[in-house]
PDB file of C-alpha atoms in Angstrom:
ATOM      1  CA  UNK Y1084      -9.578 -34.728   9.798  1.00 39.00           C
ATOM      2  CA  UNK Y1085      -7.726 -34.223  13.092  1.00 45.00           C
ATOM      3  CA  UNK Y1086      -4.504 -33.592  11.213  1.00 45.00           C
ATOM      4  CA  UNK Y1087      -6.212 -30.797   9.266  1.00 37.00           C
ATOM      5  CA  UNK Y1088      -7.408 -28.978  12.410  1.00 38.00           C
ATOM      6  CA  UNK Y1089      -4.195 -29.633  14.398  1.00 47.00           C
ATOM      7  CA  UNK Y1090      -2.410 -26.385  13.363  1.00 47.00           C
ATOM      8  CA  UNK Y1091      -5.498 -24.330  14.363  1.00 43.00           C
ATOM      9  CA  UNK Y1092      -5.730 -26.097  17.734  1.00 43.00           C
ATOM     10  CA  UNK Y1093      -2.086 -25.544  18.541  1.00 54.00           C
ATOM     11  CA  UNK Y1094      -2.209 -21.905  17.321  1.00 61.00           C
ATOM     12  CA  UNK Y1095      -5.765 -20.448  17.448  1.00 69.00           C
ATOM     13  CA  UNK Y1096      -4.437 -17.147  16.045  1.00 71.00           C
ATOM     14  CA  UNK Y1097      -4.096 -18.844  12.646  1.00 81.00           C
ATOM     15  CA  UNK Y1098      -7.846 -19.586  12.497  1.00 84.00           C
ATOM     16  CA  UNK Y1099      -8.786 -16.047  13.584  1.00 87.00           C
ATOM     17  CA  UNK Y1100      -6.339 -14.542  11.121  1.00 90.00           C
ATOM     18  CA  UNK Y1101      -7.567 -16.684   8.173  1.00 89.00           C
ATOM     19  CA  UNK Y1102     -11.213 -15.992   8.939  1.00 92.00           C
ATOM     20  CA  UNK Y1103     -10.584 -12.209   9.026  1.00 92.00           C
ATOM     21  CA  UNK Y1104      -8.633 -12.425   5.809  1.00 92.00           C
ATOM     22  CA  UNK Y1105     -11.536 -14.247   4.120  1.00 92.00           C
ATOM     23  CA  UNK Y1106     -14.034 -11.650   5.367  1.00 93.00           C
ATOM     24  CA  UNK Y1107     -11.861  -8.961   3.735  1.00 91.00           C
ATOM     25  CA  UNK Y1108     -12.570 -10.604   0.370  1.00 91.00           C
ATOM     26  CA  UNK Y1109     -16.265  -9.890   0.790  1.00 90.00           C
ATOM     27  CA  UNK Y1110     -17.947  -6.527  -0.022  1.00 87.00           C
ATOM     28  CA  UNK Y1111     -18.836  -5.914   3.639  1.00 87.00           C
ATOM     29  CA  UNK Y1112     -15.279  -4.790   4.460  1.00 85.00           C
ATOM     30  CA  UNK Y1113     -13.964  -1.484   3.036  1.00 81.00           C
ATOM     31  CA  UNK Y1114     -10.295  -0.612   2.541  1.00 75.00           C
ATOM     32  CA  UNK Y1115      -9.934   1.503   5.734  1.00 77.00           C
ATOM     33  CA  UNK Y1116     -11.737  -1.123   7.812  1.00 84.00           C
ATOM     34  CA  UNK Y1117      -9.416  -3.822   6.467  1.00 85.00           C
ATOM     35  CA  UNK Y1118      -6.377  -1.806   7.499  1.00 79.00           C
ATOM     36  CA  UNK Y1119      -7.798  -1.237  11.020  1.00 83.00           C
ATOM     37  CA  UNK Y1120      -8.743  -4.921  11.324  1.00 90.00           C
ATOM     38  CA  UNK Y1121      -5.218  -5.974  10.461  1.00 87.00           C
ATOM     39  CA  UNK Y1122      -3.712  -3.521  12.892  1.00 84.00           C
ATOM     40  CA  UNK Y1123      -6.097  -4.688  15.623  1.00 87.00           C
ATOM     41  CA  UNK Y1124      -5.012  -8.323  15.194  1.00 89.00           C
ATOM     42  CA  UNK Y1125      -1.350  -7.226  15.258  1.00 85.00           C
ATOM     43  CA  UNK Y1126      -1.934  -5.274  18.473  1.00 82.00           C
ATOM     44  CA  UNK Y1127      -3.651  -8.250  20.096  1.00 86.00           C
ATOM     45  CA  UNK Y1128      -0.892 -10.621  19.059  1.00 84.00           C
ATOM     46  CA  UNK Y1129      -3.172 -12.621  16.758  1.00 85.00           C
ATOM     47  CA  UNK Y1130      -0.948 -12.560  13.690  1.00 85.00           C
ATOM     48  CA  UNK Y1131       0.704 -15.947  13.110  1.00 85.00           C
ATOM     49  CA  UNK Y1132       4.490 -15.567  13.442  1.00 80.00           C
ATOM     50  CA  UNK Y1133       5.056 -18.215  10.797  1.00 78.00           C
ATOM     51  CA  UNK Y1134       3.684 -15.933   8.076  1.00 78.00           C
ATOM     52  CA  UNK Y1135       6.047 -13.737   6.080  1.00 80.00           C
ATOM     53  CA  UNK Y1136       3.596 -10.836   5.687  1.00 80.00           C
ATOM     54  CA  UNK Y1137       5.993  -8.679   3.753  1.00 76.00           C
ATOM     55  CA  UNK Y1138       6.614 -11.296   1.078  1.00 80.00           C
ATOM     56  CA  UNK Y1139       2.936 -12.339   0.804  1.00 85.00           C
ATOM     57  CA  UNK Y1140       1.704  -8.742   0.567  1.00 80.00           C
ATOM     58  CA  UNK Y1141       4.290  -7.772  -2.053  1.00 76.00           C
ATOM     59  CA  UNK Y1142       3.280 -10.664  -4.331  1.00 84.00           C
ATOM     60  CA  UNK Y1143      -0.459 -10.265  -3.808  1.00 85.00           C
ATOM     61  CA  UNK Y1144      -0.246  -6.505  -4.436  1.00 77.00           C
ATOM     62  CA  UNK Y1145       1.642  -7.102  -7.695  1.00 79.00           C
ATOM     63  CA  UNK Y1146      -0.961  -9.623  -8.922  1.00 87.00           C
ATOM     64  CA  UNK Y1147      -3.800  -7.341  -7.920  1.00 84.00           C
ATOM     65  CA  UNK Y1148      -2.401  -4.377  -9.799  1.00 78.00           C
ATOM     66  CA  UNK Y1149      -1.934  -6.494 -12.911  1.00 85.00           C
ATOM     67  CA  UNK Y1150      -5.587  -7.554 -12.571  1.00 86.00           C
ATOM     68  CA  UNK Y1151      -6.669  -3.919 -12.378  1.00 81.00           C
ATOM     69  CA  UNK Y1152      -5.151  -3.386 -15.801  1.00 82.00           C
ATOM     70  CA  UNK Y1153      -7.896  -5.482 -17.399  1.00 89.00           C
ATOM     71  CA  UNK Y1154     -10.476  -2.920 -16.286  1.00 82.00           C
ATOM     72  CA  UNK Y1155      -8.759   0.202 -17.559  1.00 77.00           C
ATOM     73  CA  UNK Y1156      -9.294   1.659 -21.026  1.00 79.00           C
ATOM     74  CA  UNK Y1157      -6.113   2.273 -23.016  1.00 79.00           C
ATOM     75  CA  UNK Y1158      -7.199   5.576 -24.496  1.00 81.00           C
ATOM     76  CA  UNK Y1159      -8.237   6.934 -21.101  1.00 73.00           C
ATOM     77  CA  UNK Y1160      -4.981   5.740 -19.536  1.00 72.00           C
ATOM     78  CA  UNK Y1161      -2.811   7.416 -22.159  1.00 77.00           C
ATOM     79  CA  UNK Y1162      -4.849  10.630 -21.992  1.00 78.00           C
ATOM     80  CA  UNK Y1163      -4.692  10.812 -18.179  1.00 73.00           C
ATOM     81  CA  UNK Y1164      -0.922  10.215 -18.184  1.00 73.00           C
ATOM     82  CA  UNK Y1165      -0.275  12.735 -20.975  1.00 80.00           C
ATOM     83  CA  UNK Y1166      -2.477  15.395 -19.387  1.00 81.00           C
ATOM     84  CA  UNK Y1167      -0.637  15.151 -16.060  1.00 82.00           C
ATOM     85  CA  UNK Y1168       2.966  14.537 -17.166  1.00 85.00           C
ATOM     86  CA  UNK Y1169       4.023  18.010 -15.946  1.00 87.00           C
ATOM     87  CA  UNK Y1170       2.506  17.345 -12.513  1.00 87.00           C
ATOM     88  CA  UNK Y1171       4.062  13.848 -12.348  1.00 87.00           C
ATOM     89  CA  UNK Y1172       7.585  15.007 -13.186  1.00 89.00           C
ATOM     90  CA  UNK Y1173       7.317  18.272 -11.283  1.00 90.00           C
ATOM     91  CA  UNK Y1174       6.170  16.560  -8.121  1.00 91.00           C
ATOM     92  CA  UNK Y1175       9.039  14.032  -8.227  1.00 91.00           C
ATOM     93  CA  UNK Y1176      11.738  16.671  -8.711  1.00 92.00           C
ATOM     94  CA  UNK Y1177      10.171  19.059  -6.130  1.00 93.00           C
ATOM     95  CA  UNK Y1178       9.933  16.338  -3.459  1.00 93.00           C
ATOM     96  CA  UNK Y1179      13.482  15.054  -3.961  1.00 94.00           C
ATOM     97  CA  UNK Y1180      15.015  18.538  -3.862  1.00 94.00           C
ATOM     98  CA  UNK Y1181      12.956  19.560  -0.824  1.00 95.00           C
ATOM     99  CA  UNK Y1182      13.815  16.272   0.876  1.00 94.00           C
ATOM    100  CA  UNK Y1183      17.550  16.909   0.399  1.00 93.00           C
ATOM    101  CA  UNK Y1184      17.257  20.421   1.839  1.00 95.00           C
ATOM    102  CA  UNK Y1185      15.133  19.344   4.830  1.00 95.00           C
ATOM    103  CA  UNK Y1186      17.414  16.374   5.585  1.00 93.00           C
ATOM    104  CA  UNK Y1187      20.330  18.759   5.960  1.00 93.00           C
ATOM    105  CA  UNK Y1188      18.359  21.212   8.089  1.00 94.00           C
ATOM    106  CA  UNK Y1189      17.096  18.402  10.364  1.00 92.00           C
ATOM    107  CA  UNK Y1190      20.589  16.798  10.372  1.00 90.00           C
ATOM    108  CA  UNK Y1191      19.234  13.436   9.229  1.00 90.00           C
ATOM    109  CA  UNK Y1192      21.571  10.833   7.676  1.00 89.00           C
ATOM    110  CA  UNK Y1193      21.788  11.531   3.912  1.00 90.00           C
ATOM    111  CA  UNK Y1194      20.880   7.990   2.861  1.00 90.00           C
ATOM    112  CA  UNK Y1195      17.934   7.810   5.242  1.00 91.00           C
ATOM    113  CA  UNK Y1196      16.648  11.215   4.109  1.00 93.00           C
ATOM    114  CA  UNK Y1197      17.043  10.214   0.458  1.00 92.00           C
ATOM    115  CA  UNK Y1198      15.012   7.007   0.929  1.00 91.00           C
ATOM    116  CA  UNK Y1199      12.192   8.833   2.717  1.00 93.00           C
ATOM    117  CA  UNK Y1200      12.217  11.443  -0.072  1.00 94.00           C
ATOM    118  CA  UNK Y1201      12.191   8.731  -2.764  1.00 92.00           C
ATOM    119  CA  UNK Y1202       9.289   6.953  -1.026  1.00 89.00           C
ATOM    120  CA  UNK Y1203       7.308  10.199  -0.875  1.00 92.00           C
ATOM    121  CA  UNK Y1204       8.213  11.230  -4.407  1.00 90.00           C
ATOM    122  CA  UNK Y1205       7.252   8.045  -6.232  1.00 85.00           C
ATOM    123  CA  UNK Y1206       5.564   5.083  -4.597  1.00 80.00           C
ATOM    124  CA  UNK Y1207       6.412   4.486  -0.987  1.00 80.00           C
ATOM    125  CA  UNK Y1208       7.867   1.133  -0.014  1.00 77.00           C
ATOM    126  CA  UNK Y1209       8.490   0.064  -3.641  1.00 75.00           C
ATOM    127  CA  UNK Y1210      10.702   3.097  -4.259  1.00 80.00           C
ATOM    128  CA  UNK Y1211      12.571   2.548  -0.986  1.00 81.00           C
ATOM    129  CA  UNK Y1212      13.100  -1.134  -1.796  1.00 74.00           C
ATOM    130  CA  UNK Y1213      14.520  -0.178  -5.231  1.00 75.00           C
ATOM    131  CA  UNK Y1214      16.752   2.655  -3.970  1.00 82.00           C
ATOM    132  CA  UNK Y1215      18.049   0.969  -0.807  1.00 79.00           C
ATOM    133  CA  UNK Y1216      20.432  -1.569  -2.473  1.00 77.00           C
ATOM    134  CA  UNK Y1217      21.394   0.949  -5.130  1.00 78.00           C
ATOM    135  CA  UNK Y1218      22.842   3.336  -2.505  1.00 83.00           C
ATOM    136  CA  UNK Y1219      24.088   0.546  -0.178  1.00 81.00           C
ATOM    137  CA  UNK Y1220      21.821   1.647   2.687  1.00 81.00           C
ATOM    138  CA  UNK Y1221      22.011  -0.261   5.972  1.00 79.00           C
ATOM    139  CA  UNK Y1222      19.120  -2.522   7.049  1.00 70.00           C
ATOM    140  CA  UNK Y1223      18.368  -0.237  10.006  1.00 75.00           C
ATOM    141  CA  UNK Y1224      18.172   2.833   7.740  1.00 80.00           C
ATOM    142  CA  UNK Y1225      15.875   1.001   5.346  1.00 77.00           C
ATOM    143  CA  UNK Y1226      13.650  -0.197   8.174  1.00 74.00           C
ATOM    144  CA  UNK Y1227      13.239   3.361   9.560  1.00 81.00           C
ATOM    145  CA  UNK Y1228      12.460   4.757   6.091  1.00 83.00           C
ATOM    146  CA  UNK Y1229       9.877   2.036   5.511  1.00 79.00           C
ATOM    147  CA  UNK Y1230       8.301   2.507   8.932  1.00 78.00           C
ATOM    148  CA  UNK Y1231       8.040   6.318   8.402  1.00 83.00           C
ATOM    149  CA  UNK Y1232       6.344   5.973   5.035  1.00 84.00           C
ATOM    150  CA  UNK Y1233       4.245   3.064   6.334  1.00 79.00           C
ATOM    151  CA  UNK Y1234       2.692   5.118   9.145  1.00 81.00           C
ATOM    152  CA  UNK Y1235       1.899   8.141   6.958  1.00 86.00           C
ATOM    153  CA  UNK Y1236       0.613   5.916   4.150  1.00 83.00           C
ATOM    154  CA  UNK Y1237      -1.914   4.336   6.564  1.00 81.00           C
ATOM    155  CA  UNK Y1238      -3.165   7.750   7.697  1.00 87.00           C
ATOM    156  CA  UNK Y1239      -3.650   8.825   4.073  1.00 88.00           C
ATOM    157  CA  UNK Y1240      -6.123   6.018   3.477  1.00 85.00           C
ATOM    158  CA  UNK Y1241      -8.550   7.676   5.942  1.00 86.00           C
ATOM    159  CA  UNK Y1242      -7.619  11.320   5.471  1.00 92.00           C
ATOM    160  CA  UNK Y1243      -7.729  11.761   1.680  1.00 94.00           C
ATOM    161  CA  UNK Y1244     -11.315  10.645   0.946  1.00 93.00           C
ATOM    162  CA  UNK Y1245     -12.539  12.913   3.756  1.00 93.00           C
ATOM    163  CA  UNK Y1246     -10.564  15.855   2.372  1.00 94.00           C
ATOM    164  CA  UNK Y1247     -11.774  15.097  -1.151  1.00 94.00           C
ATOM    165  CA  UNK Y1248     -15.383  15.394  -0.047  1.00 93.00           C
ATOM    166  CA  UNK Y1249     -14.594  18.456   2.047  1.00 93.00           C
ATOM    167  CA  UNK Y1250     -13.129  20.253  -0.983  1.00 92.00           C
ATOM    168  CA  UNK Y1251     -15.951  18.855  -3.186  1.00 93.00           C
ATOM    169  CA  UNK Y1252     -13.424  17.397  -5.636  1.00 94.00           C
ATOM    170  CA  UNK Y1253     -14.555  15.643  -8.827  1.00 94.00           C
ATOM    171  CA  UNK Y1254     -13.777  11.942  -9.336  1.00 94.00           C
ATOM    172  CA  UNK Y1255     -11.073  12.830 -11.871  1.00 93.00           C
ATOM    173  CA  UNK Y1256      -9.382  15.497  -9.748  1.00 94.00           C
ATOM    174  CA  UNK Y1257      -9.370  13.294  -6.646  1.00 96.00           C
ATOM    175  CA  UNK Y1258      -7.866  10.418  -8.666  1.00 94.00           C
ATOM    176  CA  UNK Y1259      -5.043  12.694  -9.844  1.00 93.00           C
ATOM    177  CA  UNK Y1260      -4.433  14.124  -6.366  1.00 95.00           C
ATOM    178  CA  UNK Y1261      -4.348  10.773  -4.578  1.00 94.00           C
ATOM    179  CA  UNK Y1262      -1.930   9.387  -7.177  1.00 92.00           C
ATOM    180  CA  UNK Y1263       0.449  12.293  -6.620  1.00 93.00           C
ATOM    181  CA  UNK Y1264       0.179  12.819  -2.856  1.00 92.00           C
ATOM    182  CA  UNK Y1265      -0.299   9.330  -1.360  1.00 92.00           C
ATOM    183  CA  UNK Y1266       2.802   7.168  -0.950  1.00 85.00           C
ATOM    184  CA  UNK Y1267       2.084   3.482  -1.671  1.00 82.00           C
ATOM    185  CA  UNK Y1268       0.016   2.171  -4.602  1.00 81.00           C
ATOM    186  CA  UNK Y1269      -2.068   0.071  -2.164  1.00 80.00           C
ATOM    187  CA  UNK Y1270      -3.347   3.103  -0.274  1.00 84.00           C
ATOM    188  CA  UNK Y1271      -3.776   5.124  -3.491  1.00 89.00           C
ATOM    189  CA  UNK Y1272      -6.072   2.381  -4.811  1.00 85.00           C
ATOM    190  CA  UNK Y1273      -7.818   1.994  -1.456  1.00 86.00           C
ATOM    191  CA  UNK Y1274      -8.556   5.738  -1.115  1.00 90.00           C
ATOM    192  CA  UNK Y1275      -9.546   6.136  -4.737  1.00 91.00           C
ATOM    193  CA  UNK Y1276     -11.858   3.108  -4.749  1.00 87.00           C
ATOM    194  CA  UNK Y1277     -13.607   4.509  -1.679  1.00 87.00           C
ATOM    195  CA  UNK Y1278     -14.150   7.729  -3.628  1.00 92.00           C
ATOM    196  CA  UNK Y1279     -15.498   6.144  -6.835  1.00 89.00           C
ATOM    197  CA  UNK Y1280     -14.776   4.027  -9.916  1.00 86.00           C
ATOM    198  CA  UNK Y1281     -13.588   6.910 -12.056  1.00 89.00           C
ATOM    199  CA  UNK Y1282     -11.258   8.054  -9.302  1.00 92.00           C
ATOM    200  CA  UNK Y1283      -9.875   4.500  -9.076  1.00 89.00           C
ATOM    201  CA  UNK Y1284      -9.151   4.303 -12.818  1.00 87.00           C
ATOM    202  CA  UNK Y1285      -7.448   7.711 -12.934  1.00 89.00           C
ATOM    203  CA  UNK Y1286      -5.466   7.186  -9.727  1.00 90.00           C
ATOM    204  CA  UNK Y1287      -4.198   3.728 -10.679  1.00 87.00           C
ATOM    205  CA  UNK Y1288      -3.129   4.879 -14.160  1.00 85.00           C
ATOM    206  CA  UNK Y1289      -1.244   7.977 -12.981  1.00 88.00           C
ATOM    207  CA  UNK Y1290       0.300   6.261  -9.980  1.00 85.00           C
ATOM    208  CA  UNK Y1291       1.780   3.490 -12.058  1.00 79.00           C
ATOM    209  CA  UNK Y1292       2.920   5.951 -14.748  1.00 80.00           C
ATOM    210  CA  UNK Y1293       4.682   7.724 -11.911  1.00 81.00           C
ATOM    211  CA  UNK Y1294       6.106   4.470 -10.585  1.00 77.00           C
ATOM    212  CA  UNK Y1295       7.947   3.888 -13.854  1.00 74.00           C
ATOM    213  CA  UNK Y1296      10.370   6.578 -12.699  1.00 81.00           C
ATOM    214  CA  UNK Y1297      11.711   4.202 -10.024  1.00 77.00           C
ATOM    215  CA  UNK Y1298      14.296   2.844 -12.426  1.00 74.00           C
ATOM    216  CA  UNK Y1299      15.931   6.185 -13.481  1.00 82.00           C
ATOM    217  CA  UNK Y1300      15.722   7.400  -9.853  1.00 83.00           C
ATOM    218  CA  UNK Y1301      17.547   4.282  -8.618  1.00 80.00           C
ATOM    219  CA  UNK Y1302      20.222   4.739 -11.315  1.00 81.00           C
ATOM    220  CA  UNK Y1303      20.762   8.385 -10.397  1.00 84.00           C
ATOM    221  CA  UNK Y1304      20.770   7.484  -6.705  1.00 84.00           C
ATOM    222  CA  UNK Y1305      23.518   4.867  -7.293  1.00 82.00           C
ATOM    223  CA  UNK Y1306      25.615   7.511  -9.040  1.00 81.00           C
ATOM    224  CA  UNK Y1307      25.103  10.118  -6.345  1.00 82.00           C
ATOM    225  CA  UNK Y1308      25.905   7.780  -3.455  1.00 80.00           C
ATOM    226  CA  UNK Y1309      28.530   5.626  -5.174  1.00 71.00           C
ATOM    227  CA  UNK Y1310      26.279   2.566  -5.021  1.00 59.00           C
ATOM    228  CA  UNK Y1311      25.842  -0.483  -7.266  1.00 59.00           C
ATOM    229  CA  UNK Y1312      23.710   0.013 -10.372  1.00 59.00           C
ATOM    230  CA  UNK Y1313      23.493  -3.768 -10.808  1.00 62.00           C
ATOM    231  CA  UNK Y1314      21.458  -4.152  -7.627  1.00 59.00           C
ATOM    232  CA  UNK Y1315      18.532  -2.036  -8.758  1.00 58.00           C
ATOM    233  CA  UNK Y1316      15.175  -3.793  -8.232  1.00 59.00           C
ATOM    234  CA  UNK Y1317      12.988  -3.311 -11.310  1.00 61.00           C
ATOM    235  CA  UNK Y1318       9.210  -3.467 -10.626  1.00 64.00           C
ATOM    236  CA  UNK Y1319       8.186  -5.817 -13.455  1.00 73.00           C
ATOM    237  CA  UNK Y1320       4.534  -5.856 -12.383  1.00 74.00           C
ATOM    238  CA  UNK Y1321       4.161  -2.353 -13.792  1.00 71.00           C
ATOM    239  CA  UNK Y1322       5.088  -3.629 -17.243  1.00 78.00           C
ATOM    240  CA  UNK Y1323       2.620  -6.511 -16.863  1.00 84.00           C
ATOM    241  CA  UNK Y1324      -0.010  -4.023 -15.844  1.00 80.00           C
ATOM    242  CA  UNK Y1325       0.507  -2.233 -19.146  1.00 82.00           C
ATOM    243  CA  UNK Y1326       0.285  -5.570 -20.995  1.00 88.00           C
ATOM    244  CA  UNK Y1327      -3.068  -6.255 -19.274  1.00 88.00           C
ATOM    245  CA  UNK Y1328      -4.415  -2.892 -20.481  1.00 85.00           C
ATOM    246  CA  UNK Y1329      -3.235  -3.667 -24.016  1.00 89.00           C
ATOM    247  CA  UNK Y1330      -4.836  -7.143 -23.976  1.00 93.00           C
ATOM    248  CA  UNK Y1331      -8.179  -5.736 -22.829  1.00 90.00           C
ATOM    249  CA  UNK Y1332      -7.975  -3.096 -25.586  1.00 88.00           C
ATOM    250  CA  UNK Y1333      -6.960  -5.227 -28.524  1.00 91.00           C
ATOM    251  CA  UNK Y1334      -9.019  -8.342 -27.627  1.00 93.00           C
ATOM    252  CA  UNK Y1335     -12.391  -6.847 -26.570  1.00 89.00           C
ATOM    253  CA  UNK Y1336     -14.215 -10.143 -27.042  1.00 90.00           C
ATOM    254  CA  UNK Y1337     -13.046 -11.200 -23.567  1.00 90.00           C
ATOM    255  CA  UNK Y1338     -14.693  -8.234 -21.855  1.00 90.00           C
ATOM    256  CA  UNK Y1339     -16.819 -10.315 -19.488  1.00 91.00           C
ATOM    257  CA  UNK Y1340     -13.751 -12.176 -18.257  1.00 93.00           C
ATOM    258  CA  UNK Y1341     -11.791  -8.938 -17.923  1.00 92.00           C
ATOM    259  CA  UNK Y1342     -14.475  -7.434 -15.685  1.00 91.00           C
ATOM    260  CA  UNK Y1343     -14.402 -10.485 -13.443  1.00 94.00           C
ATOM    261  CA  UNK Y1344     -10.642 -10.188 -13.102  1.00 93.00           C
ATOM    262  CA  UNK Y1345     -10.936  -6.476 -12.439  1.00 88.00           C
ATOM    263  CA  UNK Y1346     -13.558  -7.023  -9.688  1.00 89.00           C
ATOM    264  CA  UNK Y1347     -11.493  -9.765  -8.083  1.00 91.00           C
ATOM    265  CA  UNK Y1348      -8.381  -7.558  -8.184  1.00 87.00           C
ATOM    266  CA  UNK Y1349     -10.246  -4.777  -6.277  1.00 84.00           C
ATOM    267  CA  UNK Y1350     -11.185  -7.281  -3.526  1.00 88.00           C
ATOM    268  CA  UNK Y1351      -7.672  -8.688  -3.254  1.00 88.00           C
ATOM    269  CA  UNK Y1352      -6.357  -5.148  -2.831  1.00 81.00           C
ATOM    270  CA  UNK Y1353      -8.574  -4.828   0.232  1.00 84.00           C
ATOM    271  CA  UNK Y1354      -6.962  -8.036   1.480  1.00 89.00           C
ATOM    272  CA  UNK Y1355      -3.563  -6.442   0.842  1.00 84.00           C
ATOM    273  CA  UNK Y1356      -4.492  -3.560   3.105  1.00 80.00           C
ATOM    274  CA  UNK Y1357      -5.523  -6.053   5.799  1.00 88.00           C
ATOM    275  CA  UNK Y1358      -2.073  -7.682   5.539  1.00 86.00           C
ATOM    276  CA  UNK Y1359      -0.376  -4.277   5.619  1.00 78.00           C
ATOM    277  CA  UNK Y1360      -2.296  -3.398   8.761  1.00 80.00           C
ATOM    278  CA  UNK Y1361      -1.310  -6.723  10.313  1.00 84.00           C
ATOM    279  CA  UNK Y1362       2.317  -5.726   9.797  1.00 77.00           C
ATOM    280  CA  UNK Y1363       1.976  -2.428  11.708  1.00 69.00           C
ATOM    281  CA  UNK Y1364       3.114  -2.607  15.316  1.00 67.00           C
ATOM    282  CA  UNK Y1365       3.723  -0.040  18.003  1.00 67.00           C
ATOM    283  CA  UNK Y1366       7.408  -0.959  17.939  1.00 67.00           C
ATOM    284  CA  UNK Y1367       7.600  -0.150  14.245  1.00 62.00           C
ATOM    285  CA  UNK Y1368       5.911   3.180  14.834  1.00 61.00           C
ATOM    286  CA  UNK Y1369       8.402   3.970  17.575  1.00 68.00           C
ATOM    287  CA  UNK Y1370      11.245   2.822  15.400  1.00 61.00           C
ATOM    288  CA  UNK Y1371      10.489   5.573  12.928  1.00 59.00           C
ATOM    289  CA  UNK Y1372      11.675   8.139  15.500  1.00 66.00           C
ATOM    290  CA  UNK Y1373      10.927  11.841  15.685  1.00 82.00           C
ATOM    291  CA  UNK Y1374      13.205  13.399  13.040  1.00 87.00           C
ATOM    292  CA  UNK Y1375      12.490  10.940  10.181  1.00 89.00           C
ATOM    293  CA  UNK Y1376       8.762  11.237  10.939  1.00 88.00           C
ATOM    294  CA  UNK Y1377       9.014  15.059  10.902  1.00 92.00           C
ATOM    295  CA  UNK Y1378      10.813  14.885   7.542  1.00 94.00           C
ATOM    296  CA  UNK Y1379       8.106  12.554   6.203  1.00 92.00           C
ATOM    297  CA  UNK Y1380       5.289  14.792   7.455  1.00 93.00           C
ATOM    298  CA  UNK Y1381       6.890  17.953   6.009  1.00 95.00           C
ATOM    299  CA  UNK Y1382       7.434  16.328   2.612  1.00 94.00           C
ATOM    300  CA  UNK Y1383       3.963  14.763   2.569  1.00 92.00           C
ATOM    301  CA  UNK Y1384       2.273  18.029   3.636  1.00 93.00           C
ATOM    302  CA  UNK Y1385       4.221  20.021   1.015  1.00 94.00           C
ATOM    303  CA  UNK Y1386       3.530  17.719  -1.970  1.00 93.00           C
ATOM    304  CA  UNK Y1387      -0.088  17.294  -0.866  1.00 92.00           C
ATOM    305  CA  UNK Y1388      -0.707  21.043  -0.609  1.00 93.00           C
ATOM    306  CA  UNK Y1389       1.218  22.068  -3.738  1.00 93.00           C
ATOM    307  CA  UNK Y1390      -0.316  19.366  -5.906  1.00 92.00           C
ATOM    308  CA  UNK Y1391      -3.824  20.202  -4.621  1.00 93.00           C
ATOM    309  CA  UNK Y1392      -3.342  23.900  -5.487  1.00 92.00           C
ATOM    310  CA  UNK Y1393      -2.009  22.982  -8.941  1.00 90.00           C
ATOM    311  CA  UNK Y1394      -4.928  20.608  -9.662  1.00 90.00           C
ATOM    312  CA  UNK Y1395      -7.544  23.140  -8.508  1.00 86.00           C
ATOM    313  CA  UNK Y1396      -6.041  26.010 -10.529  1.00 84.00           C
ATOM    314  CA  UNK Y1397      -4.549  24.397 -13.607  1.00 78.00           C
ATOM    315  CA  UNK Y1398      -6.061  20.943 -14.124  1.00 68.00           C
TER     316      UNK Y1398
END
């Protein structure tokens, strides 16, 4: 028994961290609260240094997204993607072109500007992780791009639901907007689930349909920057998410089990946001610097505003 408690006695932060993580799996903690809780522990130095938060979060997020697939109807997913294909493709091209222009105006390194643009255009950290090796970006450039998107992504989790209610947006329209204008899948799911179940379904479907464009973007990026096309990181969890939707559609007799998996996936996504918050530090926020953050804000504000106007007037 003493050997079991020994790690907690030598490092009390482990016990605090684990207890907070377990609380995040319960319904009493919402997505924004989980993010704040993680950030609070990081600020107080209560995150165990032995944990590789980036690796754990990446895997848990992938499993959670696959689990969400079991709760999404195939017909609704195809319809939502088809209805918004113009917005999906248009937003990606618009963001990348604007990012290139603004990077030159702000005199930001081309590779850094491209990664921030890619993260804003498709799906935050996942897009940056895929593009970075393809264009042979330096570790420092990648870290700054990730930090920039990381900070804005965290703000979006709080800001978007409030704006959605302010504009009196429907569940469907908010789901579409959050999928287009929020960077990472984790915050898209967190913001949409706070808005409602229909918003969650629509947002997840469109966001992952959008994320499929990581592969062609990474290939094009490798050609533009003379990088290595063999080093492109393919997000296989997106394909498994599609498989989960198909399984739930073609084998409806397992519906009770699918709902349990779907509910568990929503809770583990809250845990993901806790882990993401635990990885945010003041030094990372400072590392982003002024110019990259300005670029990120301008791109985010532009795509958020343009997509909102399009959804209100044409969707």
